[in-house]
CSV table of C-alpha atoms in Angstrom, one decimal:
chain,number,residue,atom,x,y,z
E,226,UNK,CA,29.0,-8.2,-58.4
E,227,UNK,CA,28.2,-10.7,-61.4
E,228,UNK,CA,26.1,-13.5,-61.7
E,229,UNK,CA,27.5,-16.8,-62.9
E,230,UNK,CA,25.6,-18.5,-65.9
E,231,UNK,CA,26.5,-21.0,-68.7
E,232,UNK,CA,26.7,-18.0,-70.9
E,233,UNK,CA,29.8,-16.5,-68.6
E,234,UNK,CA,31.1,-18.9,-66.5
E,235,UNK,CA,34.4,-18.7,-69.5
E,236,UNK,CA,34.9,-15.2,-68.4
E,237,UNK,CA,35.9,-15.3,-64.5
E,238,UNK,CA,39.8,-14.4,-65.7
E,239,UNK,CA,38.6,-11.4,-67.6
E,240,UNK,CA,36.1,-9.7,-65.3
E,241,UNK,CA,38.9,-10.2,-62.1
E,242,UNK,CA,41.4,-8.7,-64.4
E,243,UNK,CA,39.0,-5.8,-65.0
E,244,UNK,CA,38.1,-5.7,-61.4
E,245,UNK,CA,41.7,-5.3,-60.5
E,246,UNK,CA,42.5,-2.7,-63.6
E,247,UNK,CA,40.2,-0.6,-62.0
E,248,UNK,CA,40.7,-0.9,-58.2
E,249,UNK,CA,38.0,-3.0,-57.1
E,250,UNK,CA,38.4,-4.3,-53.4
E,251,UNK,CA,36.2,-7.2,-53.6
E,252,UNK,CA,34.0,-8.6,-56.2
E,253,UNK,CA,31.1,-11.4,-55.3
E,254,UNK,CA,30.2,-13.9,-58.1
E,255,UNK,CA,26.5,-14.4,-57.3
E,256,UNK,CA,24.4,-18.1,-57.4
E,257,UNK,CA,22.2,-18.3,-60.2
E,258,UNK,CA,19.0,-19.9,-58.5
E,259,UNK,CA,16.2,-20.2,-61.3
E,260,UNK,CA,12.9,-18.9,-59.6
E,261,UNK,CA,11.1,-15.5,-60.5
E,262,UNK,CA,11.9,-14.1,-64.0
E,263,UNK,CA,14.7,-16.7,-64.0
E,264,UNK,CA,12.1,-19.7,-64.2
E,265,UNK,CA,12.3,-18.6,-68.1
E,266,UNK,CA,16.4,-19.3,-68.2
E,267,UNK,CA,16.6,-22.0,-66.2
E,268,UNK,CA,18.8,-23.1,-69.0
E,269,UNK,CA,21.6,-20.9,-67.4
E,270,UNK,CA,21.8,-22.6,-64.7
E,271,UNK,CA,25.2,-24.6,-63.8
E,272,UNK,CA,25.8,-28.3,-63.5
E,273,UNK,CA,26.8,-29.8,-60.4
E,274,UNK,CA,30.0,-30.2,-62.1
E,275,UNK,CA,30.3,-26.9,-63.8
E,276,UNK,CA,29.7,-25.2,-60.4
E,277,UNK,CA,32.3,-27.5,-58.8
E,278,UNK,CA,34.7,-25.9,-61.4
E,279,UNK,CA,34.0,-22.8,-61.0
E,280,UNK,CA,34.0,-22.3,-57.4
E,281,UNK,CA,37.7,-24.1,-57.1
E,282,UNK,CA,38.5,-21.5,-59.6
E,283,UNK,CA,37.1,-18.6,-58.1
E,284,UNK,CA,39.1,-20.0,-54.2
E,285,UNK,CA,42.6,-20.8,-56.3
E,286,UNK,CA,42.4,-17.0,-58.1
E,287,UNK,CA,41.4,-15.3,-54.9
E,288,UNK,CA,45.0,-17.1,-53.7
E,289,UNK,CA,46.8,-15.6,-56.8
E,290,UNK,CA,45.1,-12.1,-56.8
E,291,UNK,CA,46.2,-11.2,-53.1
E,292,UNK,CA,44.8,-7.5,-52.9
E,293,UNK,CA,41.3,-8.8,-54.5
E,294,UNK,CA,39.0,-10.7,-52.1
E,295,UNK,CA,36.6,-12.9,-54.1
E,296,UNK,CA,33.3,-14.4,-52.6
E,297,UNK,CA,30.6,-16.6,-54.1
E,298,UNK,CA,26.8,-16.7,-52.4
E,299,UNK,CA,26.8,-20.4,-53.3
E,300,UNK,CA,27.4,-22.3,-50.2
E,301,UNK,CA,29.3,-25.1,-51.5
E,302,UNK,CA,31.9,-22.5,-51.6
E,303,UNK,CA,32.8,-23.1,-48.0
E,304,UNK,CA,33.0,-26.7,-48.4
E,305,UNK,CA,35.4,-25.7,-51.1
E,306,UNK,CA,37.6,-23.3,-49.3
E,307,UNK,CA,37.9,-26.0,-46.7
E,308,UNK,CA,39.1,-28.8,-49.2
E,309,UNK,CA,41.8,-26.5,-51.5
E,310,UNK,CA,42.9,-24.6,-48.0
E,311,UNK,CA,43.6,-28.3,-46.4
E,312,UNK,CA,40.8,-26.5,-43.6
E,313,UNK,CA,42.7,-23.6,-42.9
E,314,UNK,CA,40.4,-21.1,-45.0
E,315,UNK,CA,36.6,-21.4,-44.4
E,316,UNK,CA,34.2,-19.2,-46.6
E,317,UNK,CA,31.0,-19.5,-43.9
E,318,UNK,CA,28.6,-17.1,-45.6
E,319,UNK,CA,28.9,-14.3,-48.1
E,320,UNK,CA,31.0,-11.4,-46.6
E,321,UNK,CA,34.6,-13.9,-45.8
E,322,UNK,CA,37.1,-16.0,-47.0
E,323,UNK,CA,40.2,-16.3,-44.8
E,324,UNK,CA,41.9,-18.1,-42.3
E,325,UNK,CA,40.7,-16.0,-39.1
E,326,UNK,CA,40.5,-18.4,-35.9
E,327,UNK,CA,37.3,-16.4,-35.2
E,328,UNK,CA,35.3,-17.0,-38.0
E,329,UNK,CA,36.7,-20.3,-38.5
E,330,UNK,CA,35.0,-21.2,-35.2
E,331,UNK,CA,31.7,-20.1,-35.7
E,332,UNK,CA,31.6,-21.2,-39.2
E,333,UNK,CA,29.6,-24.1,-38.5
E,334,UNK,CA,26.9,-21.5,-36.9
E,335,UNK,CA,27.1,-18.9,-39.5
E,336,UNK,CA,28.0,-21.2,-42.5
E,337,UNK,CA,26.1,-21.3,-45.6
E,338,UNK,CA,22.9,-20.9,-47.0
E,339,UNK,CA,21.7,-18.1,-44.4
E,340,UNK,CA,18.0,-18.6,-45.7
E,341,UNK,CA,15.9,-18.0,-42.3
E,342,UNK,CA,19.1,-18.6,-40.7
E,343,UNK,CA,21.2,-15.5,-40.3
E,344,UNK,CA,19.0,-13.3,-42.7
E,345,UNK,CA,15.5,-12.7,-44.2
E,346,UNK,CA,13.6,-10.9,-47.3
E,347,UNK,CA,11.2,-8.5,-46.8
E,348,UNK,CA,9.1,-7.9,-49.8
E,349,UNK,CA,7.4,-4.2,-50.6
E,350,UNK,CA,4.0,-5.0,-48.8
E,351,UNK,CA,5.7,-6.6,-45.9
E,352,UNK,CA,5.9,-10.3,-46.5
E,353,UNK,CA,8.7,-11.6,-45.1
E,354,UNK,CA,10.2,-14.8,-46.9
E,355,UNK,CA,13.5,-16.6,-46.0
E,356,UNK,CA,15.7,-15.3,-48.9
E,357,UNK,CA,14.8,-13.1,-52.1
E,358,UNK,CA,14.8,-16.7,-53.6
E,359,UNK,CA,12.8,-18.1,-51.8
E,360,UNK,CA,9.3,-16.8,-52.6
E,361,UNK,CA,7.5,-18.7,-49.5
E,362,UNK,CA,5.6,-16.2,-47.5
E,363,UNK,CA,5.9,-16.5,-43.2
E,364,UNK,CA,4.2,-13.5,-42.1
E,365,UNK,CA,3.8,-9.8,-42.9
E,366,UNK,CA,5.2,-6.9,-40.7
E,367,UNK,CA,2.0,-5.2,-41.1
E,368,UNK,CA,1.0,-7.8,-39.2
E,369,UNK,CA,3.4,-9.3,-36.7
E,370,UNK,CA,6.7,-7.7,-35.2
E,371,UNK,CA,9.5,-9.0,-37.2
E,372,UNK,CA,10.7,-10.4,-34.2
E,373,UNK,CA,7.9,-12.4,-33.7
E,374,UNK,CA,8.1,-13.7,-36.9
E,375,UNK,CA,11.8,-14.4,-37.1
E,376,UNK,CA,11.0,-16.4,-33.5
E,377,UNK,CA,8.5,-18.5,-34.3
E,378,UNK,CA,8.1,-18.8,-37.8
E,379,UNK,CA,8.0,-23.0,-38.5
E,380,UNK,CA,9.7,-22.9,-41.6
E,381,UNK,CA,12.5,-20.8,-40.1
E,382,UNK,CA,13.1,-23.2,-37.5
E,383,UNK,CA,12.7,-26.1,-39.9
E,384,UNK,CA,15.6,-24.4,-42.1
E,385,UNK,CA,18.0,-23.8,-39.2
E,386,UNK,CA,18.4,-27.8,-38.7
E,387,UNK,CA,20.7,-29.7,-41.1
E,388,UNK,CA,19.7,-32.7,-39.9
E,389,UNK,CA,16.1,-32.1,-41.3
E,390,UNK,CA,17.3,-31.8,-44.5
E,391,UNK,CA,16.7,-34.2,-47.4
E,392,UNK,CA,18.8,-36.5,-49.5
E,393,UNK,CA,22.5,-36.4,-49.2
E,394,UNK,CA,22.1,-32.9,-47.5
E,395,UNK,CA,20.4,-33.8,-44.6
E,396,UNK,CA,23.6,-35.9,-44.0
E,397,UNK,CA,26.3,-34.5,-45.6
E,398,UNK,CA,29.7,-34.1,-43.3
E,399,UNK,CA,29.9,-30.5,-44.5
E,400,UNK,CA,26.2,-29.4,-43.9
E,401,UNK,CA,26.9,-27.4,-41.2
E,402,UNK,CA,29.1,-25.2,-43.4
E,403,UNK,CA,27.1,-25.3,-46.5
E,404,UNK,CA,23.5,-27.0,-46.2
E,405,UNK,CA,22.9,-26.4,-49.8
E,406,UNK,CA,21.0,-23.6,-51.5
E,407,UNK,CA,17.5,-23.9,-50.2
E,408,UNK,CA,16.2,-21.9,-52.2
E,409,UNK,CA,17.7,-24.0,-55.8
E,410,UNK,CA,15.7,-27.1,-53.5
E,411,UNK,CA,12.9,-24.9,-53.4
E,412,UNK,CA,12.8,-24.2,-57.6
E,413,UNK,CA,13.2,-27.6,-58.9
E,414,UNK,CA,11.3,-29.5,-56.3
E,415,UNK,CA,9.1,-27.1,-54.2
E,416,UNK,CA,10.2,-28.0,-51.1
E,417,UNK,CA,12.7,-25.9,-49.1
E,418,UNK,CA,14.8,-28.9,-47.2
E,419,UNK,CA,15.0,-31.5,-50.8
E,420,UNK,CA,18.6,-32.2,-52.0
E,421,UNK,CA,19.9,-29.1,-53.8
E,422,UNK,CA,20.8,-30.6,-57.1
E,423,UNK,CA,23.2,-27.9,-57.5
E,424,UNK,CA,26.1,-29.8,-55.6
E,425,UNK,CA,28.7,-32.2,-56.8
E,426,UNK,CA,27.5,-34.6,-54.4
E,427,UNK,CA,23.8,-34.4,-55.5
E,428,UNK,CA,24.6,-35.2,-59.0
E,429,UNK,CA,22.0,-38.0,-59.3
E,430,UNK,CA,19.4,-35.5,-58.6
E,431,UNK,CA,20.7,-33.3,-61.7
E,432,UNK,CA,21.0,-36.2,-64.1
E,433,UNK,CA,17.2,-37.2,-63.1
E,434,UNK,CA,16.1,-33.9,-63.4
E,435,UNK,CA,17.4,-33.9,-66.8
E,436,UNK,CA,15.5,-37.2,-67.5
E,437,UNK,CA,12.0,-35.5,-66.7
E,438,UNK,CA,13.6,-32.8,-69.1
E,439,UNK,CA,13.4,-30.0,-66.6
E,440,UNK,CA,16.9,-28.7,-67.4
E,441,UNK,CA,18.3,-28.2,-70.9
E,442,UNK,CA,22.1,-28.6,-70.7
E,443,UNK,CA,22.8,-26.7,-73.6
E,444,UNK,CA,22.4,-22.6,-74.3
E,445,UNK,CA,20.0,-22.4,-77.0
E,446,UNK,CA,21.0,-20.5,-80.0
């Protein structure tokens, strides 16, 4: 697994070749979201349109490299498999990418950001959060059944309707297979359902957020 940054996103030929030299199955390029620790490189985070490039990249050598299968945890990636692949390939979450009828019909269930959707954190002390991203706390097992939580936890339920969410997202003819990264929403603008300004589509947000001077384009030397 590798996470992609400005500082390697030049290298996605060299680490599949290496992947494949020595026998690896499957390799995940992981979504840089900027929260934690990562607050102090938000820096390396990706453009919309460096992330765009990228993750046609990553769908067109998966289709070159047959016996590797290569997965990104962004979620635009499904929106992207379905565009290169003309719809037959969907990438609905972060374990597939293929052309099974299957999956391709329960894409639009299972698609995308999975944050208090198809999976939860649970921290050391038992708070449980939507994602390890996502550092909003909806109850603690110590407390409450994880069930019980997982059931009736507001934000969960909040999260699990596109049509709640903000900006282009909350509109977007491929949120049911993407949604956006909730939890890059969640680090710029501290609110979970707020356009992800990671995607193509949400460039404005990017470009404004580069006006208030929250996000240096450049790798510092």
């Amino acid at each position: 697994a590798v996470t992609l940054t400005k500082a390697n996103i030049d290298e996605i030929e060299d680490i599949l070749d290496l992947a494949e030299e020595i026998g690896v199955r499957r390799v995940v390029f992981f979504n840089f979201v900027p929260v934690g620790r990562g607050r102090n490189y938000i820096w390396l985070d990706l453009s919309p349109t460096e992330r765009e490039k990228v993750l046609r990249t990553l769908f067109r050598e998966m289709k070159k490299r047959r016996g590797l299968q290569i997965i990104s945890t962004a979620p635009y990636y499904g929106r992207v498999s379905m565009q290169l692949s003309g719809g037959e390939d969907v990438a609905p979450t972060h374990f597939y990418v293929g052309g099974d009828p299957i999956i391709r019909a329960i894409a639009e269930f299972i698609g995308g950001c999975g944050a208090g959707r198809i999976y939860a954190a649970i921290q050391p002390n038992g708070d449980v959060t939507p994602c390890v991203f996502m550092p909003i706390t909806v109850g603690n097992l110590r407390k409450k059944p994880f069930w019980n939580i997982w059931l009736n936890s507001s934000l969960f339920n909040l999260l699990r309707n596109r049509d709640r969410l903000k900006g282009f997202c909350g509109k977007c003819p491929y949120r049911n297979i993407c949604g956006g990264c909730r939890a890059r929403a969640y680090a710029y603008y501290k609110d979970p359902i707020a356009p992800d300004p990671g995607c193509i589509f949400n460039s404005k947000y990017w470009k404004e957020l580069q006006n208030q001077q929250k996000v240096r384009i450049t790798i510092p030397k």
